[in-house]
Each structure stands twice: as C-alpha cells, then as structure tokens.
Coordinates of C-alpha atoms in Angstrom, one line a residue:
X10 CA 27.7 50.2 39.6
X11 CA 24.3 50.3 39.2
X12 CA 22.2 48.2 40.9
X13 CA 18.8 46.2 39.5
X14 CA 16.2 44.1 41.2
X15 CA 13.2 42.1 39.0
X16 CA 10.9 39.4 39.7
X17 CA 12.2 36.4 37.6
X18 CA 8.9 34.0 36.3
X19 CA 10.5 31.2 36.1
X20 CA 10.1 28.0 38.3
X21 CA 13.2 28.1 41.2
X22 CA 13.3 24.3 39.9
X23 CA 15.0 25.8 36.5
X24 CA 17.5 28.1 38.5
X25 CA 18.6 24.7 40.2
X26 CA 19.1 23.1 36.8
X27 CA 20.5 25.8 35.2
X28 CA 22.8 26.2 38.0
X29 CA 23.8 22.5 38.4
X30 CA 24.8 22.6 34.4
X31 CA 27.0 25.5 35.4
X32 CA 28.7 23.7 39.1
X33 CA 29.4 20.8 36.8
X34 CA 30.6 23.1 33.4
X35 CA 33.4 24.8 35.7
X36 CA 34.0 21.5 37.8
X37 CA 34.4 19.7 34.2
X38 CA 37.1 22.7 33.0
X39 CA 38.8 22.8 36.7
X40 CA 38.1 26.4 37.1
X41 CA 39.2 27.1 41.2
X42 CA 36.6 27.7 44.3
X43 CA 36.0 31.3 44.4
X44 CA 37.6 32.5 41.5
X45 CA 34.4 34.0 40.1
X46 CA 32.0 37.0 41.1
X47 CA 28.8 34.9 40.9
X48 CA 27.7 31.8 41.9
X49 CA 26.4 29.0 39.8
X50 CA 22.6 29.7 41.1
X51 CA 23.1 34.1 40.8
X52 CA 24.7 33.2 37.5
X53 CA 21.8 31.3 36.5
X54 CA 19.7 33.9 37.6
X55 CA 21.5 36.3 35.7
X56 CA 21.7 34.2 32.2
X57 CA 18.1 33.6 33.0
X58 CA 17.1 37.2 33.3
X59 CA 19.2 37.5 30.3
X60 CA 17.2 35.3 28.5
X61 CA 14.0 36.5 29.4
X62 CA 14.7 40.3 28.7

C-alpha cells in the first residue's frame, strides 16, 4: 500500500457537493451502510484529486 498526501485547491464546499451526489447515488441503488472502503466525502476527495491530476 502506498500511501499519498496532497493539498487539494478546491473549495471544501465542492467536496460537500460532490459527496452529497455520491450519499444520494448509493442511497438511490440501495448499496448497504459500510459496505465500501471510502466514504462519500474521501471518495469525493479522491475522484476529485483524480480529476485534478
């Protein structure tokens, strides 16, 4: 495992969005509590680091 640390410049506003389209993506397709390794806001994170790289 390897890991990474970077300063994101985006707004945290954005990670809140991005994160509440996710909650309401896995709420929409029933997907259980817990079942994944991130959370909506480090998964936006992520995506957005993605994004930005």
């Amino acid at each position: 495992m390897i890991a990474h640390r970077a300063t994101l410049d985006v707004s945290r506003a954005l990670i809140h969005y991005v994160a509440r389209l996710l909650h309401d993506e896995r709420r929409r397709l029933g997907t259980p509590k817990g079942s994944r390794a991130l959370t909506p806001f480090w998964q936006a994170v992520l995506v957005l680091r993605w994004f930005r790289g």
